[in-house]
């Protein structure tokens, strides 16, 4: 087995083990998982940090190409926005108050856009569509559909690695299973799903930058 393949297997085993551990905590020791997943807890901050890192790795990669790749710019902006929104742009860290109009519109009274009344439920659905596009549709069609592969190559589009597909899959399952089986969202499991997505996108950025 090649060293890179071995590292990939070890990484997956660790992440699957952590996912199983989180599920067991949710079932048998929910307060313990809640402490990990609370607002400004370690899971939320790591999620934000991973997105910030992915964002700046993409702009670093874009710099190497003379800032000409529009896709790198897009991922830089997308992941920067997600990172900032995840921690309400550092509101609790820097202790600034929510602007008046936003405070009235935000269901959590925080400085972010994804919790605005009337659209907060749709934001997660839109996010999942974007995830499916980036992590499944594009890499699968790149692998098996010739004209799509040519289309992506001509436009120098970054392709999410197939070997990383397990991470968004675990993330989606964390979010979807409680909704499908129990018709409810489980905050702790949503947070777990979000950190798995952030890990997947961080590794995507590293893969694209040739740093891995």
Short mmCIF file of C-alpha atoms in Angstrom, two decimals, residues 40 44-45 47-53 55-56 76-92 96 110-114:
data_model
loop_
_atom_site.label_atom_id
_atom_site.label_comp_id
_atom_site.label_asym_id
_atom_site.label_seq_id
_atom_site.Cartn_x
_atom_site.Cartn_y
_atom_site.Cartn_z
CA UNK A 40 -18.64 29.07 20.56
CA UNK A 44 -18.12 25.44 15.93
CA UNK A 45 -14.72 27.12 16.12
CA UNK A 47 -15.55 24.36 11.60
CA UNK A 48 -14.97 28.08 11.11
CA UNK A 49 -11.18 27.72 11.21
CA UNK A 50 -11.23 24.92 8.63
CA UNK A 51 -13.34 27.06 6.27
CA UNK A 52 -11.04 30.06 6.77
CA UNK A 53 -8.04 27.87 5.95
CA UNK A 55 -10.65 29.97 1.73
CA UNK A 56 -7.10 31.28 2.00
CA UNK A 76 -12.32 31.77 -1.71
CA UNK A 77 -15.41 33.97 -1.34
CA UNK A 78 -17.78 31.07 -0.60
CA UNK A 79 -15.66 29.54 2.16
CA UNK A 80 -14.80 32.94 3.65
CA UNK A 81 -18.52 33.75 3.92
CA UNK A 82 -19.29 30.38 5.50
CA UNK A 83 -16.43 30.75 7.99
CA UNK A 84 -17.58 34.21 9.04
CA UNK A 85 -21.25 33.25 9.26
CA UNK A 86 -20.40 30.18 11.37
CA UNK A 87 -19.12 32.37 14.23
CA UNK A 88 -21.40 35.37 13.49
CA UNK A 89 -18.34 37.24 12.26
CA UNK A 90 -16.68 37.03 15.66
CA UNK A 91 -19.52 38.84 17.43
CA UNK A 92 -19.14 37.03 20.74
CA UNK A 96 -19.99 43.87 19.54
CA UNK A 110 -26.94 37.60 15.99
CA UNK A 111 -24.81 39.26 13.32
CA UNK A 112 -25.27 36.76 10.54
CA UNK A 113 -27.43 36.35 7.46
CA UNK A 114 -28.21 32.62 7.52
#
